[in-house]
Each structure stands twice: as structure tokens, then as C-alpha cells.
Coordinates of C-alpha atoms and ligand atoms in Angstrom, one line a residue:
X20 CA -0.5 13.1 44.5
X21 CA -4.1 13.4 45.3
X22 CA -6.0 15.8 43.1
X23 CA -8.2 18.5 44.9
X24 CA -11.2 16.5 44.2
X25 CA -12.6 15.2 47.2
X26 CA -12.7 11.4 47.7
X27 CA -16.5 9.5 46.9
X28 CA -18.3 8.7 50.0
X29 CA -21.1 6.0 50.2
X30 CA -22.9 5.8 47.0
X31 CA -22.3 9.4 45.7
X32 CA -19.3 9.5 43.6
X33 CA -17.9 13.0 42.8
X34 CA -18.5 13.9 39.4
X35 CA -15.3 16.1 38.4
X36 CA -14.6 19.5 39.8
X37 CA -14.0 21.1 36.2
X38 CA -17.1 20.3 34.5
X39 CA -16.2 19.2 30.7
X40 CA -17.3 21.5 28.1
X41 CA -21.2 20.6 27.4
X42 CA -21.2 21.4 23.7
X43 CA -18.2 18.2 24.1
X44 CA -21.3 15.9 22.8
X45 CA -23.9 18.3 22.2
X46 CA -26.3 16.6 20.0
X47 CA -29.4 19.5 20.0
X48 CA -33.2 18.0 18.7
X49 CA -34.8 21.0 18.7
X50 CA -35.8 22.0 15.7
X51 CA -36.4 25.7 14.0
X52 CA -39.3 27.8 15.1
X53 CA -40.5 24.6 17.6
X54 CA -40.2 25.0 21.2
X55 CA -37.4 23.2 22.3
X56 CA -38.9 22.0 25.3
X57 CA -41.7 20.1 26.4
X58 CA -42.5 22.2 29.3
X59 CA -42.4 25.8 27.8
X60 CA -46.0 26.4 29.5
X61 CA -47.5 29.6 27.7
X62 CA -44.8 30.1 25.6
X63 CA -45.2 30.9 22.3
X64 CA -41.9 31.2 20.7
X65 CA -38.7 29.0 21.0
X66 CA -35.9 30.8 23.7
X67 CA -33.6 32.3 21.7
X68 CA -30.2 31.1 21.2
X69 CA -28.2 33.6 22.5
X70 CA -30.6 32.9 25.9
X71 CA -30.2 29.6 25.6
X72 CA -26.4 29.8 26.4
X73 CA -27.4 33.1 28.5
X74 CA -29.2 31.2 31.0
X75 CA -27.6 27.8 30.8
X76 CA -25.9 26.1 33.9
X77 CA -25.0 22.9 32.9
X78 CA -21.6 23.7 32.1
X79 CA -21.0 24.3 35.6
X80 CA -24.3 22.1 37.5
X81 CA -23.5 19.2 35.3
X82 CA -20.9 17.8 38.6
X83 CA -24.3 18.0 40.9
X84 CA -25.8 15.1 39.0
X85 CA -24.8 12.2 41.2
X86 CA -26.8 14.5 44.1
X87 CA -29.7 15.2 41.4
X88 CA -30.0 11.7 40.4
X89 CA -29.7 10.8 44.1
X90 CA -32.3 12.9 44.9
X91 CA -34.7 12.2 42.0
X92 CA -34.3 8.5 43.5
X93 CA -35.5 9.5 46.8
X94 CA -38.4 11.2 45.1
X95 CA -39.6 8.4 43.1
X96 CA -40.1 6.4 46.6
X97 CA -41.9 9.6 48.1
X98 CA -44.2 9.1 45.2
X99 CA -45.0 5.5 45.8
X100 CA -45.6 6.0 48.8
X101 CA -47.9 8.9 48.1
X102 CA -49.5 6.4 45.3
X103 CA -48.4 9.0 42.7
X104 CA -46.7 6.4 40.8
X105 CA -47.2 2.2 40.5
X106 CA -44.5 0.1 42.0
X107 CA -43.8 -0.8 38.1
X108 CA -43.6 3.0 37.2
X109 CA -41.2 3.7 40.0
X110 CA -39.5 0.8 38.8
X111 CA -39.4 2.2 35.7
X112 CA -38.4 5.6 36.4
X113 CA -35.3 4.2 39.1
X114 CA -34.3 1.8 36.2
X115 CA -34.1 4.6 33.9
X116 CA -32.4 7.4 36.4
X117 CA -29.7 4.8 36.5
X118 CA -29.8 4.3 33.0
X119 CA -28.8 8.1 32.7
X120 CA -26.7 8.5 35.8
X121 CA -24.2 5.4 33.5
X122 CA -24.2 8.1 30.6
X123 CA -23.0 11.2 32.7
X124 CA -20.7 9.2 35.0
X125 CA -19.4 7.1 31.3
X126 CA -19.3 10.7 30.0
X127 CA -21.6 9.7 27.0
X128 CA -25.1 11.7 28.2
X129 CA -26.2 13.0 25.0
X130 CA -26.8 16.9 25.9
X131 CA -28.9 18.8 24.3
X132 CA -28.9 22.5 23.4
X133 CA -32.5 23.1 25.2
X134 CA -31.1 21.6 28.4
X135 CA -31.1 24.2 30.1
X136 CA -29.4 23.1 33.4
X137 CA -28.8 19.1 34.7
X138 CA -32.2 18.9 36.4
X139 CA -33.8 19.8 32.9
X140 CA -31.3 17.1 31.0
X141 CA -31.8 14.3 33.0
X142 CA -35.3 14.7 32.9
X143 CA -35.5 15.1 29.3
X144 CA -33.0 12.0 28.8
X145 CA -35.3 10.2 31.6
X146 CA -38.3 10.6 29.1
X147 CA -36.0 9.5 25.8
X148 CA -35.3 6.3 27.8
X149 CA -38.6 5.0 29.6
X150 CA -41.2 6.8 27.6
X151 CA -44.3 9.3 29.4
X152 CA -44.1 7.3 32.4
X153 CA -40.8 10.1 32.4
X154 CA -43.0 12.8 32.9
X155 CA -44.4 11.6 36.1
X156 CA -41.1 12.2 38.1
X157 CA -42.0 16.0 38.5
X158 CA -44.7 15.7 40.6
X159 CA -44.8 18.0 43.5
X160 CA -41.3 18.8 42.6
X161 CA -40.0 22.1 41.3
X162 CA -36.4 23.1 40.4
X163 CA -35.9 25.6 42.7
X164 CA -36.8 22.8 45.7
X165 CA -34.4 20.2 43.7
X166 CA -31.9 22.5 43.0
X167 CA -31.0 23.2 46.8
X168 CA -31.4 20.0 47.7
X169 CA -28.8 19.1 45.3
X170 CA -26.7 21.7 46.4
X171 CA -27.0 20.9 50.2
X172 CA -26.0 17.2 49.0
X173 CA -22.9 18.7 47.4
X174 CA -21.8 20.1 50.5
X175 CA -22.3 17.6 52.9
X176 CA -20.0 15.3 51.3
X177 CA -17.4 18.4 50.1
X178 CA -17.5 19.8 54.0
X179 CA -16.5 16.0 55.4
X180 CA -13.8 16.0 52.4
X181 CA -12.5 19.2 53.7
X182 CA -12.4 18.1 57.4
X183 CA -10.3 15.8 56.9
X184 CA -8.3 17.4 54.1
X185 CA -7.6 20.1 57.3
X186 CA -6.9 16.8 59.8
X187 CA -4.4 15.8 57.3
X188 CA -2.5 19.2 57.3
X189 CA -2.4 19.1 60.9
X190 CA -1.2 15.6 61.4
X191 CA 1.8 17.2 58.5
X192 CA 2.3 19.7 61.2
X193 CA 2.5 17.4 64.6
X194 CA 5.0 15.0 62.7
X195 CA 7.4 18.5 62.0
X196 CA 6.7 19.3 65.6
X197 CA 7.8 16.1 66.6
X198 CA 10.9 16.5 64.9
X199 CA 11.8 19.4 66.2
X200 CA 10.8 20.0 70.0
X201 CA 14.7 21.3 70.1
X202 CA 15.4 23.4 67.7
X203 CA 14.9 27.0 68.9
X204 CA 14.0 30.0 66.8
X205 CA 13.6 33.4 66.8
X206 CA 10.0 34.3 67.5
X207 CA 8.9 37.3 65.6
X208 CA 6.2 40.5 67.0
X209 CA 6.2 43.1 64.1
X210 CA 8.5 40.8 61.9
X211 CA 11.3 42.0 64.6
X212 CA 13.1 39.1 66.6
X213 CA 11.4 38.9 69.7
X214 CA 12.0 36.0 72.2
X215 CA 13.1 32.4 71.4
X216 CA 10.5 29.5 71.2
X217 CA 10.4 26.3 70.3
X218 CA 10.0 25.3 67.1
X219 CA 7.4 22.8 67.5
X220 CA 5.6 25.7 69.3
X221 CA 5.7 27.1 65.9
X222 CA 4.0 24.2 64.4
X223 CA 1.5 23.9 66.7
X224 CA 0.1 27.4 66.4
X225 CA -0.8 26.5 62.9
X226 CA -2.8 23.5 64.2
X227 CA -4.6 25.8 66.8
X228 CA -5.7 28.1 63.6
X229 CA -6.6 24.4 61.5
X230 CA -8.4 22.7 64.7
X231 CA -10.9 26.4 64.7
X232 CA -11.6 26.1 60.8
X233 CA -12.6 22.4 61.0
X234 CA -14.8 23.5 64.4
X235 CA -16.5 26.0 61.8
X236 CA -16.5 23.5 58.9
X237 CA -18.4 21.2 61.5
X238 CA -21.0 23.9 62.4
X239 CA -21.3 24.5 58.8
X240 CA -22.7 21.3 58.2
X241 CA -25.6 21.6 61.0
X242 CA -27.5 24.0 58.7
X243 CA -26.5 22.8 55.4
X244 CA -28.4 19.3 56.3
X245 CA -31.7 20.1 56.2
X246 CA -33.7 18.3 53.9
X247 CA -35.7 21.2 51.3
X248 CA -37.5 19.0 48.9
X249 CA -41.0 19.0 49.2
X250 CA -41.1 22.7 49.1
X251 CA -42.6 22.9 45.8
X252 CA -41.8 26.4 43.6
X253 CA -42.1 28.5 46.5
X254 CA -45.8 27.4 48.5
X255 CA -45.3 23.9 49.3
X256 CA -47.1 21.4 47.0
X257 CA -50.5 19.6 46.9
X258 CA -49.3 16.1 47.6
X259 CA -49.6 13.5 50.4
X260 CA -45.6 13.2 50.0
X261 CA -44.0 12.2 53.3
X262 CA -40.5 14.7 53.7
X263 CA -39.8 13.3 56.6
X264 CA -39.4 10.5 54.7
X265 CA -37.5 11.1 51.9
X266 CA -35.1 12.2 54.6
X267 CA -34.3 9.8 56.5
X268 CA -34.0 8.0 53.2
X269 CA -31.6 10.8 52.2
X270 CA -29.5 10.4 55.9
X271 CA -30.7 14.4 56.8
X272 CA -31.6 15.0 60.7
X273 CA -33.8 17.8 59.9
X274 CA -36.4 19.7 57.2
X275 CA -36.7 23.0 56.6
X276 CA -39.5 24.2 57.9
X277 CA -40.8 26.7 56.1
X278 CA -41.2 26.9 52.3
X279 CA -40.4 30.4 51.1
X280 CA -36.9 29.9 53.0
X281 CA -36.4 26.3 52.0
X282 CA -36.2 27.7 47.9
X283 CA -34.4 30.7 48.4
X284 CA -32.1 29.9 51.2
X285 CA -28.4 30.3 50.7
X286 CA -27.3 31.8 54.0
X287 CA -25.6 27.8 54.2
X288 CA -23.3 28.9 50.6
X289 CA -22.4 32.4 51.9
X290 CA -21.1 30.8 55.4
X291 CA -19.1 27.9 53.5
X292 CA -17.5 30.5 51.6
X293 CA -17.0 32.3 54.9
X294 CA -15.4 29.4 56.6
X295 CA -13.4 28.8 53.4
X296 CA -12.0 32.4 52.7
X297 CA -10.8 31.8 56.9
X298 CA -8.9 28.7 55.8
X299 CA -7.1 30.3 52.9
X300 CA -6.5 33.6 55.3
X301 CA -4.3 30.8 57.4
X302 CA -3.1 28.7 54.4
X303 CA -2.0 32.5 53.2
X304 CA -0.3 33.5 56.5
X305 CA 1.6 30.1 56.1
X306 CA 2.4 30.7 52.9
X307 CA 3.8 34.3 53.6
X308 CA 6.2 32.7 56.3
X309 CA 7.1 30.3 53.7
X310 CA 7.9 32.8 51.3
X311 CA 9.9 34.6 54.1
X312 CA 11.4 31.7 55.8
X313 CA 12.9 30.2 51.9
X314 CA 14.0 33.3 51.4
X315 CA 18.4 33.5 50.9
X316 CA 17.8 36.7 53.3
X317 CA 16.1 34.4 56.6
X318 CA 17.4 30.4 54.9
X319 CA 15.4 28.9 57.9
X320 CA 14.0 26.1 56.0
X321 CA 14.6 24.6 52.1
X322 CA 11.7 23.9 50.0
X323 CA 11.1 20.4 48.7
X324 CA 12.3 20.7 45.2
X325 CA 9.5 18.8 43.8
X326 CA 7.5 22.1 45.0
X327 CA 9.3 24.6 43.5
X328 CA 10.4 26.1 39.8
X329 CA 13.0 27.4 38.2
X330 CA 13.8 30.7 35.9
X331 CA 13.3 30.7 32.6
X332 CA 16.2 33.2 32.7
X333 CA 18.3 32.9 36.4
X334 CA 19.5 29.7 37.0
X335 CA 20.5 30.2 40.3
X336 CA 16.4 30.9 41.2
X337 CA 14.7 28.7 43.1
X338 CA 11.0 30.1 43.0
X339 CA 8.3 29.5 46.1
X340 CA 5.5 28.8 43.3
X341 CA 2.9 26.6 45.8
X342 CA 3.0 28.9 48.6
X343 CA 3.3 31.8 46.3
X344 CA 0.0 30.7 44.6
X345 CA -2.0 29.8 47.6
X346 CA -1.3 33.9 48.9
X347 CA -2.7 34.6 45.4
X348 CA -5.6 31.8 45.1
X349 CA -7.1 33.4 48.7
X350 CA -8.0 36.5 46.8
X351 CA -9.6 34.8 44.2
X352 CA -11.5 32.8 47.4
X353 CA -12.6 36.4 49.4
X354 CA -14.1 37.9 45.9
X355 CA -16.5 34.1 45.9
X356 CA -17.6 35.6 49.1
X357 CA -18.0 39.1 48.2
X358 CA -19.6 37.6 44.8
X359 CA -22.8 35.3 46.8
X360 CA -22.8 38.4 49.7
X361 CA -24.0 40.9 46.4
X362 CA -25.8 38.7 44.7
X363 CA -28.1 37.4 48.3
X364 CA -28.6 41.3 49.3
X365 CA -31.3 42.3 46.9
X366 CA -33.1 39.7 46.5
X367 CA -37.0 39.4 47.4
X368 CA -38.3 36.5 48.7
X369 CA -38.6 33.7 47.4
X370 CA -36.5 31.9 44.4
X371 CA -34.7 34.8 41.9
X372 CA -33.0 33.0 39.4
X373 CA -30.3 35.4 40.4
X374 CA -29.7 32.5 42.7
X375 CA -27.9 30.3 39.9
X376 CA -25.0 32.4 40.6
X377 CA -24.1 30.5 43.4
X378 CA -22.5 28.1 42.1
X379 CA -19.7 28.9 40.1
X380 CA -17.8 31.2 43.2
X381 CA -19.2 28.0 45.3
X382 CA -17.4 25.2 43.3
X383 CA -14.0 27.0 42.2
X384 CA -13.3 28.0 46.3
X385 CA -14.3 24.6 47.4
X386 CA -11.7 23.0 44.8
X387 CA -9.0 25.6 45.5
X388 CA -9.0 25.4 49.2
X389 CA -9.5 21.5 49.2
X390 CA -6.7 21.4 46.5
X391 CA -4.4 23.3 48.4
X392 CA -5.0 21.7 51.2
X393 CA -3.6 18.4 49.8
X394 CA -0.8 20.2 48.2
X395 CA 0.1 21.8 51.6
X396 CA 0.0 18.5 53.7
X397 CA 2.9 17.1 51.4
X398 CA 4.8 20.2 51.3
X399 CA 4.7 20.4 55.2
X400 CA 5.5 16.6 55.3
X401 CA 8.6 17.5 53.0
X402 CA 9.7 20.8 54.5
X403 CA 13.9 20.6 55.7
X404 CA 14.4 22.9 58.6
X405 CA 18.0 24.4 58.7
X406 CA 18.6 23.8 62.2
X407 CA 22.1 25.2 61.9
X408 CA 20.8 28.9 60.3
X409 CA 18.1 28.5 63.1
X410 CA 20.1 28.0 66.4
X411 CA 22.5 30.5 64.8
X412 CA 19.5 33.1 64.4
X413 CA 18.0 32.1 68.0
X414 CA 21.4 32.7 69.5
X415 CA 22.3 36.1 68.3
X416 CA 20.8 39.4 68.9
X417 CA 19.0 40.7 72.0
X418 CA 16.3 37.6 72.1
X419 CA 17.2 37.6 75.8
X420 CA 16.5 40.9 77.1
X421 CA 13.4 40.5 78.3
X422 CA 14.8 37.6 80.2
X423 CA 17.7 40.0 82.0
X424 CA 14.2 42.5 83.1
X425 CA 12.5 39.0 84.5
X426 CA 15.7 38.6 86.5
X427 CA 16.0 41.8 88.0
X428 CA 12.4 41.6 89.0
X429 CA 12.9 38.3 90.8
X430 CA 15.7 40.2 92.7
X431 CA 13.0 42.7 93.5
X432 CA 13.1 45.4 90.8
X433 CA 9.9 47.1 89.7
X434 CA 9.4 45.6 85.9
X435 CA 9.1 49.2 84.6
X436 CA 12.6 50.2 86.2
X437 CA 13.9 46.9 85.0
X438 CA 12.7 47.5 81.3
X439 CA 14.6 50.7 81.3
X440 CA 18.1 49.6 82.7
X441 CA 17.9 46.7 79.8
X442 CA 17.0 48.9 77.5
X443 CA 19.9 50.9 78.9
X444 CA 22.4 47.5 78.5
X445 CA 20.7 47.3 74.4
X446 CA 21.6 50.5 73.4
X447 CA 25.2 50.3 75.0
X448 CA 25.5 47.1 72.7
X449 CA 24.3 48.7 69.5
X450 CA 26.7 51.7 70.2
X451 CA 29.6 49.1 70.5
X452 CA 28.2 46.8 67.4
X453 CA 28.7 44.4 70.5
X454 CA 26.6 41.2 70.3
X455 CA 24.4 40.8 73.8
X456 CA 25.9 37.4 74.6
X457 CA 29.3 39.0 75.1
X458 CA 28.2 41.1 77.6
X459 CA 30.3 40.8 80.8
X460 CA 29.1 41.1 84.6
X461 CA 30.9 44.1 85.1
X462 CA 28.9 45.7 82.1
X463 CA 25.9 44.5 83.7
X464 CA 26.9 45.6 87.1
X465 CA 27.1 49.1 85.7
X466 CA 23.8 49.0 84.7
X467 CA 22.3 47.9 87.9
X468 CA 23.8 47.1 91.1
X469 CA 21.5 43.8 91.6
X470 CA 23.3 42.1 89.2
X471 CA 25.0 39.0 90.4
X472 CA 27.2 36.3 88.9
X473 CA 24.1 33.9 88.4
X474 CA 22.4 36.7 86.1
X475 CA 25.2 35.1 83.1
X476 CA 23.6 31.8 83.9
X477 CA 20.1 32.6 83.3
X478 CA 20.5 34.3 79.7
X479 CA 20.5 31.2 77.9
X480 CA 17.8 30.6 74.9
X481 CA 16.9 27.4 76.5
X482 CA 16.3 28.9 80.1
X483 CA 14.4 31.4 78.4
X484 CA 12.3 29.0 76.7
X485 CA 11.9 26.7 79.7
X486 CA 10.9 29.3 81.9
X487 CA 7.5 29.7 79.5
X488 CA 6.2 26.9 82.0
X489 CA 2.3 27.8 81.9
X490 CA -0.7 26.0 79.4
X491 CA 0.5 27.9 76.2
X492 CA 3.8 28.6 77.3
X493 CA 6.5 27.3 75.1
X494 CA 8.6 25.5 77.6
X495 CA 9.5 22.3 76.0
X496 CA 7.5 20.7 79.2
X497 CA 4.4 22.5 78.0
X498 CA 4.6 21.6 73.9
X499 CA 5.0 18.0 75.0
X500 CA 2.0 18.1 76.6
X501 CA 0.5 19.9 73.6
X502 CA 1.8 17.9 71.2
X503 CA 0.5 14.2 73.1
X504 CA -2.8 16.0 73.5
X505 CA -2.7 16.3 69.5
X506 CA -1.9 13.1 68.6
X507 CA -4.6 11.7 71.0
X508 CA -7.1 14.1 69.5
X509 CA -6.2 13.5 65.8
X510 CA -6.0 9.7 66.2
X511 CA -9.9 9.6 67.4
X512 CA -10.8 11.4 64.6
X513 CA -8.6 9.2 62.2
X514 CA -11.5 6.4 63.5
X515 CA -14.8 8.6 63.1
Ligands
LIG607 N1 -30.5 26.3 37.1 C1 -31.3 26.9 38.2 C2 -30.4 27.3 39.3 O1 -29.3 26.9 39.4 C3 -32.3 25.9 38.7 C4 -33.6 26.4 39.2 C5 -34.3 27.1 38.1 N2 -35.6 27.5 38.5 C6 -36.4 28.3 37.8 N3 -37.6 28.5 38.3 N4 -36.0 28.8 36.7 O2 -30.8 28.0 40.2

């Protein structure tokens, strides 16, 4: 099974979702009482240790460094261009980006104690390698421009890898409707049986709710590609460097256009977490019905095996553990959002290194949702519905009293009057412990005068779902049509 790493696209390979640990190959050249750093500006003393690992994000930006190297890359040809750098010193500096970018992706990037986040390491490792030709690459460039772009980067690729993560689920829920067009189940209001429906019906409810996340995921990804670099710290910077440029160059339709927003914009992370704490609100209603529908007390569908546990202690258990954990993983996902809504609300223009906090809720809801995503499509694929416990369910009880009002209305009866003599007929079948379907005419008859022989004719589950004829009806006419319209739909977006 697929992992919930997305799959690379073009030349921007996904570094893993669980950074490793940095201190893995830490190798620190610092040395005691000497700034660290060659850029420490008017610092006198070396940071601190403890605020070293305080302030450190590479354990968790190190995965954005196929999108910083990518970047850096764009910014080298900006700088030609601008006749910042030589054609041999941009040479130089792409020769030696690559150089590093083999290191992290080979996972033998010597990291260093002083790095404080992945721009600052592959800087420093840039200089190691080509010398103070190195130093150049910063021009006009400041982390709080690089560090959005990267991020921006991140996201278009992750928001394509979750559209079609959701496409996938849905095509796993069109091939179950498929299957089951026929099979007719109770259909619940208040987790009360209500009136029978098609299965498929069922289904494709779920792919309604899917089809609306991926139309959010899309709109998402309007705003998040806009191209930031060139914004400098916070001003703009003082250099003839073409942005429009180093976007096209970078595939982005648009720049941001002003530069206080382009650094401390993250109104693009807060909605992604938006749109993704919506997907797992779905993936936990599913879950919940899973839970439900597995359970000995509904046995409307089995689990695949493969997806389940056992007890430790019963052996007679078998345990919901995937849907079980997705209803718990979407609280983890809402508290992401909650986490980047606090942290965005106090903050004064422009960049607040408050902002590093972004990340972390960022890149563990993007893995969960995308991971159980995949998890979900093959569960779906694998789900056994027990068509027997299902007709059984859809066939008993009152499903059809609604149906019996709808009949005396078409004999002329006021719907209100109508409610009240079937509610009438229900409570003279609870009183009996008499099921509904064993009512007889004369019992009906009793009831209400208009009453004919025919009324026996129309209760049946299938009338009653047939009857449901309108667009979003479940008549089996009407989910057909739904269903076709679904496959034609998915199937174009199989080709983009
Ligand atoms: N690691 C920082 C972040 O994630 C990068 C930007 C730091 N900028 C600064 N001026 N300290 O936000």
C-alpha cells in the first residue's frame, strides 16, 4: 500500500514527511566563544545553545529543501540576468546547489549545530563546496521572502497530491455503487429508520461531500501560487531582479503584489488547514457509519480483515482500528487549525518569527489526511456489504409509512390528515408488536375509508424507492444517471 506521502511531480521529489532526526549526522564546526555563523551581523556573542535548539526548524523544514533548492535555482538565473552574478558564478553556484540537493536527498548533508533552519544549511554547505562565490546567492533575497516561497512550492504539489488522493476515494465509492444499485437499506434521520434508499444512493452522497472538498482544494491553489520572492525582508530589495521572471521560470501565474503581505502572508496555510479539517469532518462522518455499520448490533457490512485488529484479551473482537483512528486523527487536524488561527491573530505586520510555527500543524494534517485518504480508498474498495442483514433491515419496520400518507394524498387526502391516520395505523402496530407489512386491508380500511385493495400494492421498498423519481431522488432511474454522470466526470479528470 501507498504511504501517505504524496507522489513526486516534475523535478521536485518529496523529501519524506517525517523529517529524520537532524542531530542523525550532526557534525557542529562551531567552535567555543566564536560565532557560529558567518552572518551574525552585530552580534557579539555566539547564540546560546539552549537557543540554538530553541529556535531551530530544521528538524521539521529540512522536507522543504527540494522547493528551497528549487527556488535558490531560479534565483541564481534572476541574478544573471540582473548581472549580479557571471554566467561562470551562476554556474558555479547551480553546480554546487546540486551538489547539496545529492547530500540531503542521499541523506548524507552534513548538518551542523548553527544551522539554524534548511535555508541557513544549504547556504552554509553551498559556501563549504564552491568557496565565496557562495556568498553571492543571497542577494536581494531574505529568508522570510524564501521561506514562503518554499512553502507555497510545498503546497502546490501537496494540494494536486490530495486532489487526486480525494478522486481516488471517489472512484472506490462509484465502483461499490456500481455494485449495489439493488440492494436497499434503511435510510436513517436522527439515527432512526427512516425511508428505504438505494444503496448506491448511499455511496454517492459521500462523493457529493468528496467532489466539494476537491472544489475547495482547487480554489486553494489559486492563492497559494503567487510567486513572493523578490520581496526582500519586508521593503522589496534594491535590485534590477526580474520576478516576473523567476516565475514563469518557477510555472506561478501570478506575484504578489505587495511586499509587506508577500513575507508575512499565511492566510494560504490557515485555509489549507481549513479545507483539510473539512475533509477529515467527512472522512470522520464515514468513519462513524463505519464504526456503526461493523457493529454486531447493525452487521450491514464486514470489514476487510486486513483493516482490522484483534484483542489482546477477547478473541472473539474484531476491532474497527482505521476508521476508529481517522474519527480520532480529525481532532488532531481541527487543533492544526485552531494552532495557525492563534498564532496569525496577533501578529503585526510584517514577518514575526512567530510565523515558523506554521509548519509543524501544516505538515502533520497534510500527511494525516493524505494518508488516510489512501488508506480509505482501499478499505472502501474492500468493504463486503451484507446484502442479506440489509434487505432484511429495509424490509422490516414502518420504512413505508410515509408511503401509505403519499397514497392517501393521491386519493385526495390533505397530507396533514393523512400523516395522522398513519400515525394512527403505527401505533396500532406497536400495541400489537405487529410488524407493518402484515397489516391487512381491513386494518387499513379501519383507519381510513379511502383505502383500496391497490394501497397493499404500493407499500413495497422498491415502489417506494422508485417513486423518488426527481434529480436527487433515489429512484434507481435517477442514481443511474448519477452514477454515469460520475464516471464521465472522474474519467476526464483521470486524463488532466
Ligand atoms: N525558519 C524561519 C521560518 O520558518 C525562516 C525565516 C527566518 N527569518 C528571520 N528573519 N529570522 O519562518
Amino acid at each position: 500500500m501507498n504511504s501517505g506521502k504524496p507522489t513526486p511531480r516534475r523535478s521536485c521529489p518529496k523529501a519524506d514527511t517525517q523529517p529524520q532526526s537532524v542531530s542523525a549526522n550532526h557534525r557542529s564546526p562551531s567552535k567555543k566563544g566564536v560565532p557560529s555563523k558567518a552572518w551574525t551581523g552585530r552580534l557579539t556573542e555566539p547564540t546560546h545553545e539552549l537557543v540554538e535548539r530553541f529556535t531551530s526548524s530544521l528538524p521539521f523544514d529540512r522536507q522543504l529543501f527540494e522547493y528551497d533548492i528549487l527556488g535558490s535555482l531560479a534565483h541564481c538565473q534572476a541574478l544573471e540576468k540582473a548581472k549580479i552574478l557571471t554566467r561562470a558564478e551562476r554556474r558555479a553556484l547551480v553546480r554546487g546547489l546540486e551538489r547539496v540537493r545529492d547530500e540531503l536527498r542521499e541523506n548524507r548533508f552534513p548538518f551542523a549545530d548553527s544551522d539554524e533552519d534548511i535555508h541557513m544549511a544549504v547556504e552554509r554547505r553551498l559556501t563549504e563546496l564552491v568557496g565565496p562565490v557562495g556568498g553571492k546567492l543571497h542577494t536581494g533575497r531574505s529568508r522570510n521572502d524564501q521561506v514562503t516561497l518554499d512553502l507555497r512550492l510545498y503546497l502546490r504539489d501537496h494540494l494536486q497530491t490530495l486532489e487526486s488522493r480525494i478522486q481516488d476515494l471517489q472512484r472506490a465509492f462509484l465502483g461499490q455503487a456500481r455494485e449495489h444499485l439493488n440492494v436497499i437499506i434503511p435510510g436513517y434521520t436522527h439515527l432512526q429508520r427512516a425511508q428505504p434508499v438505494s444503496l448506491a444512493h448511499h455511496f454517492l452522497a459521500y462523493v457529493e461531500m468528496l467532489e466539494r472538498d476537491n472544489a475547495r482544494v482547487r480554489d486553494t491553489l489559486k492563492r497559494v501560487n503567487v510567486m513572493p520572492l523578490g520581496s526582500g525582508a519586508l521593503a522589496g530589495n534594491n535590485y534590477p531582479i526580474d520576478r516576473a521572471f523567476i516565475a514563469k521560470l518557477l510555472e506561478f501565474p501570478a506575484l504578489t503584489r505587495n511586499s509587506l503581505d508577500g513575507v508575512s502572508d499565511r492566510d494560504y496555510v490557515a485555509e489549507t488547514l481549513g479545507v483539510l479539517a473539512i475533509i477529515m469532518m467527512h472522512l470522520s462522518r464515514l468513519s462513524e457509519e463505519l464504526v456503526l455499520w461493523a457493529s454486531s448490533e447493525f452487521s450491514f457490512v464486514d470489514l476487510p480483515d486486513g483493516f482490522c485488529t484483534g484483542s489482546s484479551m477477547l478473541p472473539q473482537k474484531k476491532n474497527p482500528d482505521v476508521p476508529e483512528l481517522v474519527r480520532g486523527k480529525t481532532g488532531r487536524v481541527y487543533g492544526h487549525l485552531l494552532s495557525i488561527m492563534t498564532t496569525l491573530k496577533g501578529l503585526p505586520l510584517s514577518y514575526n518569527r512567530d510565523l515558523q510555527e506554521d509548519k509543524e500543524p501544516l505538515f502533520d494534517a497534510m500527511g494525516t489526511v493524505l494518508e488516510s485518504l489512501v488508506v480509505y480508498a482501499e478499505l472502501i474498495r474492500r468493504l463486503r456489504i451484507r446484502r442479506d442483514v440489509l434487505s432484511a433491515a429495509a424490509g422490516s419496520g414502518v420504512l413505508l409509512a410515509t408511503e401509505l400518507a403519499d397514497y392517501l394524498v393521491n386519493k385526495g387526502v390533505p397530507f396533514r390528515e393523512a400523516h395522522g391516520i398513519v400515525g394512527q395505523l403505527v401505533r396500532y402496530c406497536i400495541e400489537r408488536r405487529m410488524e407493518w407489512h402484515n397489516l391487512s386491508l381491513a386494518d387499513l380500511r379501519a383507519a381510513s375509508p379511502r383505502f383500496s385493495k391497490d394501497a397493499l400494492r404500493f407499500l413495497t421498498i422498491e415502489g417506494a424507492v422508485d417513486r423518488k423519481a426527481q434529480t436527487g431522488g433515489t429512484s434507481r432511474k435517477q442514481v443511474t444517471r448519477q452514477m454515469n454522470a460520475w464516471e464521465a466526470r472522474l474519467a476526464k479528470k483521470l486524463k488532466t
